[in-house]
Amino acid sequence: MTYKHILVHLDSSPHVEARLDAAIALAQRHGAFLRGLFAQGDRNATSVIARRSSDHLGEAASRSEALFKEKLAASGLQGHWHGLTHGEYNHVIREVIIWSRFADLTVLGQYDREAGSQAAPEELNEQVVLNSGRPVLVIPYAGRFAAIGQRVAVAWNAEREAARALSDAMPMLEKAKEVTVITVLTQASSSASETPRVGVLDHLAFHGVTAEQTHFTVTDIGAMDALLARAMDTGADLLVMGAHGHYGFPFLHRGSGTRHVLRTCPVPLLLSH
């Protein structure tokens, strides 16, 4: 398994170059075609209403295209740049979702409030994860991540979303040097007795992936922070997680944990739903 077509979202935020570099490194590692999609909100309200690009947005798109083509040429990859015709809020979200459906993996950037109008809508990442039907890799706004997937942490609770994420991340897992499966338990789930069934480590072994498994029990609503802390303890440069699933606390509102991790995860995050 491999990713043959990678889509990277581009905007004019200060972090876009690091995101593009990460996408290029992934495309090189997997021999993928790299598609860049420039999409961000337009601060010129008149142009948004008229459904055309303002001068400001047009200039930002031109800079994005030049940066993408310069880095693409230096990388030796095949690829293509595309820019949206205007920056109306819902149009940006809808178009990124649609473009993502035609890619094996979509690379987005973690939302940074300080970027303001230079970035895409705040809810873009969550909406693409929920509605594209494809795995989404979110690059943190702080730091640079040229090597992603050498040490992978997988959040596992045997639910549908986790199984989907595990499958979608398999091209990463098969190339990883270290894989750690992390399971968060509540007191109730850790004491439950069930008939033994095939384990996630056995499943990974069929794909040639040697992994270790760790689990821990939480007694409060800090399950997601505990998960992130354990992932960091493993030295992970990638966290794989099912989105809008229940990690430890099924009585929490679905999606709250995903939103928290999207805002705070300090390493690249691969999400599937």
Short mmCIF file of C-alpha atoms in Angstrom, two decimals:
data_model
loop_
_atom_site.label_atom_id
_atom_site.label_comp_id
_atom_site.label_asym_id
_atom_site.label_seq_id
_atom_site.Cartn_x
_atom_site.Cartn_y
_atom_site.Cartn_z
CA MET A 1 0.00 0.00 0.00
CA THR A 2 1.12 3.54 -0.70
CA TYR A 3 -0.16 7.05 -1.30
CA LYS A 4 -0.07 7.85 -5.03
CA HIS A 5 -1.87 11.20 -4.96
CA ILE A 6 -1.32 13.72 -2.15
CA LEU A 7 -3.22 17.00 -1.84
CA VAL A 8 -1.72 19.84 0.19
CA HIS A 9 -3.79 22.84 1.21
CA LEU A 10 -2.05 26.17 0.70
CA ASP A 11 -2.80 29.64 2.03
CA SER A 12 -0.74 32.72 2.86
CA SER A 13 -0.25 31.95 6.56
CA PRO A 14 3.30 32.13 7.97
CA HIS A 15 3.34 28.34 8.34
CA VAL A 16 2.50 27.33 4.79
CA GLU A 17 6.10 26.72 3.71
CA ALA A 18 6.68 24.21 6.52
CA ARG A 19 3.43 22.47 5.55
CA LEU A 20 4.45 22.34 1.91
CA ASP A 21 7.89 21.00 2.80
CA ALA A 22 6.27 18.24 4.86
CA ALA A 23 3.96 17.33 1.97
CA ILE A 24 6.87 17.24 -0.47
CA ALA A 25 8.85 14.94 1.82
CA LEU A 26 5.88 12.59 2.06
CA ALA A 27 5.32 12.63 -1.69
CA GLN A 28 8.98 11.80 -2.26
CA ARG A 29 8.85 8.96 0.24
CA HIS A 30 5.76 7.43 -1.33
CA GLY A 31 6.43 8.30 -4.97
CA ALA A 32 3.24 10.38 -5.10
CA PHE A 33 1.84 13.05 -7.39
CA LEU A 34 1.56 16.26 -5.37
CA ARG A 35 -1.36 18.64 -5.91
CA GLY A 36 -1.40 22.05 -4.27
CA LEU A 37 -4.74 23.76 -3.61
CA PHE A 38 -4.72 27.44 -2.65
CA ALA A 39 -7.84 28.26 -0.63
CA GLN A 40 -8.40 30.92 2.00
CA GLY A 41 -10.92 33.51 3.07
CA ASP A 42 -11.05 36.87 1.31
CA ARG A 43 -11.06 39.94 3.52
CA ASN A 44 -12.58 42.01 0.69
CA ALA A 45 -16.34 41.63 1.31
CA THR A 46 -17.38 43.20 -2.01
CA SER A 47 -15.43 40.67 -4.00
CA VAL A 48 -16.78 37.81 -1.93
CA ILE A 49 -20.33 38.89 -2.67
CA ALA A 50 -19.46 39.21 -6.36
CA ARG A 51 -17.90 35.74 -6.26
CA ARG A 52 -14.62 36.90 -7.72
CA SER A 53 -11.14 37.20 -6.34
CA SER A 54 -10.09 40.53 -4.84
CA ASP A 55 -6.71 42.04 -5.71
CA HIS A 56 -5.48 40.98 -2.27
CA LEU A 57 -6.52 37.36 -2.77
CA GLY A 58 -5.22 37.31 -6.33
CA GLU A 59 -1.80 38.50 -5.19
CA ALA A 60 -1.74 35.90 -2.43
CA ALA A 61 -2.64 33.18 -4.93
CA SER A 62 0.16 34.28 -7.27
CA ARG A 63 2.70 34.06 -4.43
CA SER A 64 1.37 30.64 -3.51
CA GLU A 65 1.67 29.37 -7.07
CA ALA A 66 5.25 30.65 -7.37
CA LEU A 67 6.26 29.02 -4.07
CA PHE A 68 4.66 25.72 -4.99
CA LYS A 69 6.20 25.55 -8.44
CA GLU A 70 9.64 26.53 -7.15
CA LYS A 71 9.65 23.81 -4.50
CA LEU A 72 8.07 21.26 -6.81
CA ALA A 73 10.80 21.79 -9.42
CA ALA A 74 13.53 21.44 -6.79
CA SER A 75 11.97 18.22 -5.46
CA GLY A 76 11.82 16.43 -8.80
CA LEU A 77 8.20 15.48 -8.16
CA GLN A 78 5.28 15.64 -10.53
CA GLY A 79 2.49 17.91 -9.41
CA HIS A 80 0.02 20.67 -10.15
CA TRP A 81 -1.15 23.87 -8.46
CA HIS A 82 -4.74 25.07 -8.40
CA GLY A 83 -6.33 28.16 -6.83
CA LEU A 84 -9.96 28.79 -5.93
CA THR A 85 -11.68 31.60 -7.78
CA HIS A 86 -12.88 33.37 -4.63
CA GLY A 87 -12.68 33.14 -0.86
CA GLU A 88 -16.23 32.99 0.43
CA TYR A 89 -16.18 31.07 3.75
CA ASN A 90 -18.40 28.10 2.88
CA HIS A 91 -17.00 27.91 -0.65
CA VAL A 92 -13.50 27.40 0.73
CA ILE A 93 -14.61 24.59 3.03
CA ARG A 94 -16.77 22.88 0.41
CA GLU A 95 -14.11 22.97 -2.30
CA VAL A 96 -11.33 21.61 -0.08
CA ILE A 97 -13.65 18.75 0.89
CA ILE A 98 -14.41 17.94 -2.75
CA TRP A 99 -10.78 18.14 -3.86
CA SER A 100 -9.80 15.88 -0.95
CA ARG A 101 -12.12 13.13 -2.17
CA PHE A 102 -9.89 12.67 -5.20
CA ALA A 103 -6.65 12.28 -3.21
CA ASP A 104 -5.21 9.40 -1.20
CA LEU A 105 -4.11 11.78 1.54
CA THR A 106 -4.85 15.44 2.26
CA VAL A 107 -2.31 17.59 4.12
CA LEU A 108 -3.75 20.52 6.08
CA GLY A 109 -2.32 22.96 8.58
CA GLN A 110 -3.28 23.26 12.24
CA TYR A 111 -5.37 26.38 12.75
CA ASP A 112 -3.48 29.35 14.16
CA ARG A 113 -5.65 32.22 15.40
CA GLU A 114 -2.78 34.67 15.02
CA ALA A 115 -2.68 34.05 11.26
CA GLY A 116 -6.12 35.69 10.93
CA SER A 117 -7.27 36.29 7.35
CA GLN A 118 -4.10 34.71 5.98
CA ALA A 119 -5.37 31.26 6.95
CA ALA A 120 -8.31 29.10 5.98
CA PRO A 121 -11.50 28.90 8.09
CA GLU A 122 -11.08 27.56 11.61
CA GLU A 123 -13.45 24.63 11.09
CA LEU A 124 -11.85 23.54 7.81
CA ASN A 125 -9.85 20.66 9.26
CA GLU A 126 -12.75 19.11 11.13
CA GLN A 127 -15.11 19.44 8.17
CA VAL A 128 -12.65 17.85 5.74
CA VAL A 129 -12.06 14.95 8.13
CA LEU A 130 -15.79 14.39 8.57
CA ASN A 131 -16.92 14.83 4.98
CA SER A 132 -14.12 13.93 2.57
CA GLY A 133 -14.02 10.18 3.18
CA ARG A 134 -10.22 10.36 3.06
CA PRO A 135 -7.44 10.45 5.65
CA VAL A 136 -6.27 13.90 6.66
CA LEU A 137 -2.79 14.77 7.91
CA VAL A 138 -2.69 17.93 10.03
CA ILE A 139 0.69 19.66 10.36
CA PRO A 140 1.18 21.73 13.57
CA TYR A 141 1.72 25.44 13.09
CA ALA A 142 4.74 25.38 15.41
CA GLY A 143 7.87 23.61 14.19
CA ARG A 144 9.05 21.92 11.02
CA PHE A 145 8.40 18.28 10.21
CA ALA A 146 10.53 17.10 7.31
CA ALA A 147 10.50 13.48 8.53
CA ILE A 148 7.02 12.20 9.35
CA GLY A 149 6.23 8.60 10.16
CA GLN A 150 9.53 7.28 11.47
CA ARG A 151 8.03 6.75 14.95
CA VAL A 152 4.27 6.38 14.89
CA ALA A 153 1.82 6.31 17.78
CA VAL A 154 -1.61 4.82 17.07
CA ALA A 155 -4.59 5.60 19.31
CA TRP A 156 -6.61 2.40 19.48
CA ASN A 157 -9.97 1.61 21.06
CA ALA A 158 -11.21 -1.00 18.54
CA GLU A 159 -14.04 1.28 17.40
CA ARG A 160 -14.98 1.92 13.77
CA GLU A 161 -13.13 5.24 13.52
CA ALA A 162 -9.94 3.77 14.96
CA ALA A 163 -10.08 0.83 12.55
CA ARG A 164 -10.53 3.22 9.64
CA ALA A 165 -7.57 5.34 10.76
CA LEU A 166 -5.40 2.26 11.19
CA SER A 167 -6.15 1.13 7.64
CA ASP A 168 -5.70 4.60 6.15
CA ALA A 169 -2.34 4.99 7.90
CA MET A 170 -1.00 1.62 6.75
CA PRO A 171 1.31 3.13 4.09
CA MET A 172 2.95 5.10 6.92
CA LEU A 173 3.02 2.18 9.32
CA GLU A 174 4.63 -0.15 6.78
CA LYS A 175 7.51 2.30 6.36
CA ALA A 176 7.87 3.25 10.04
CA LYS A 177 10.87 2.32 12.18
CA GLU A 178 8.80 2.16 15.39
CA VAL A 179 5.06 1.76 15.96
CA THR A 180 3.37 2.02 19.36
CA VAL A 181 -0.32 1.26 19.82
CA ILE A 182 -1.83 3.26 22.69
CA THR A 183 -5.13 2.30 24.31
CA VAL A 184 -6.87 4.56 26.80
CA LEU A 185 -9.08 2.68 29.26
CA THR A 186 -11.65 3.77 31.80
CA GLN A 187 -12.00 1.88 35.08
CA ALA A 188 -15.11 0.18 33.69
CA SER A 189 -13.55 -0.90 30.41
CA SER A 190 -10.31 -2.09 32.01
CA SER A 191 -12.13 -4.43 34.38
CA ALA A 192 -14.49 -5.92 31.80
CA SER A 193 -14.00 -9.58 30.90
CA GLU A 194 -14.43 -10.49 27.24
CA THR A 195 -13.73 -13.45 25.05
CA PRO A 196 -10.21 -13.06 23.55
CA ARG A 197 -10.22 -12.03 19.92
CA VAL A 198 -7.56 -11.28 17.32
CA GLY A 199 -5.37 -8.41 18.47
CA VAL A 200 -4.29 -5.26 16.67
CA LEU A 201 -0.65 -6.34 16.87
CA ASP A 202 -1.50 -9.57 15.04
CA HIS A 203 -3.28 -7.58 12.35
CA LEU A 204 -0.31 -5.25 11.92
CA ALA A 205 2.06 -8.23 11.73
CA PHE A 206 0.22 -9.46 8.62
CA HIS A 207 1.33 -6.20 7.00
CA GLY A 208 4.92 -6.65 8.09
CA VAL A 209 4.57 -4.07 10.87
CA THR A 210 6.18 -4.91 14.20
CA ALA A 211 4.54 -2.86 16.94
CA GLU A 212 4.41 -2.55 20.69
CA GLN A 213 1.24 -1.94 22.67
CA THR A 214 0.70 0.10 25.79
CA HIS A 215 -2.44 0.94 27.71
CA PHE A 216 -3.35 3.05 30.69
CA THR A 217 -6.44 3.84 32.71
CA VAL A 218 -7.79 7.34 33.24
CA THR A 219 -10.23 8.38 35.93
CA ASP A 220 -11.15 11.89 34.81
CA ILE A 221 -11.99 13.74 31.60
CA GLY A 222 -8.34 14.40 30.73
CA ALA A 223 -8.25 11.34 28.46
CA MET A 224 -7.08 13.20 25.36
CA ASP A 225 -4.34 15.07 27.20
CA ALA A 226 -3.21 11.75 28.65
CA LEU A 227 -3.16 10.26 25.16
CA LEU A 228 -1.05 13.13 23.82
CA ALA A 229 1.34 12.89 26.75
CA ARG A 230 1.81 9.15 26.23
CA ALA A 231 2.37 9.68 22.50
CA MET A 232 5.05 12.27 23.29
CA ASP A 233 6.66 9.86 25.75
CA THR A 234 7.16 7.38 22.90
CA GLY A 235 9.00 10.01 20.85
CA ALA A 236 6.33 9.86 18.15
CA ASP A 237 6.61 12.11 15.10
CA LEU A 238 3.08 11.09 14.01
CA LEU A 239 -0.13 10.33 15.88
CA VAL A 240 -2.81 8.25 14.14
CA MET A 241 -6.33 8.56 15.49
CA GLY A 242 -9.93 7.95 14.52
CA ALA A 243 -11.90 11.20 14.50
CA HIS A 244 -15.17 11.74 16.38
CA GLY A 245 -14.89 8.39 18.11
CA HIS A 246 -15.03 7.72 21.85
CA TYR A 247 -11.61 7.44 23.46
CA GLY A 248 -12.17 6.36 27.03
CA PHE A 249 -15.32 8.33 27.85
CA PRO A 250 -18.40 7.47 25.76
CA PHE A 251 -20.55 9.93 27.72
CA LEU A 252 -18.58 12.90 26.40
CA HIS A 253 -20.05 14.80 23.46
CA ARG A 254 -18.88 13.12 20.28
CA GLY A 255 -16.14 15.13 18.62
CA SER A 256 -15.00 17.15 21.63
CA GLY A 257 -11.86 15.04 22.01
CA THR A 258 -11.07 15.34 18.31
CA ARG A 259 -11.41 19.12 18.42
CA HIS A 260 -9.14 19.30 21.45
CA VAL A 261 -6.45 17.22 19.75
CA LEU A 262 -6.76 19.22 16.53
CA ARG A 263 -6.05 22.40 18.49
CA THR A 264 -3.26 21.10 20.71
CA CYS A 265 -1.44 18.15 19.11
CA PRO A 266 2.27 19.13 18.88
CA VAL A 267 3.16 16.54 16.20
CA PRO A 268 1.59 15.71 12.82
CA LEU A 269 -1.82 14.09 13.27
CA LEU A 270 -3.42 11.63 10.86
CA LEU A 271 -7.19 11.53 11.28
CA SER A 272 -9.88 9.40 9.65
CA HIS A 273 -13.60 9.16 10.22
#
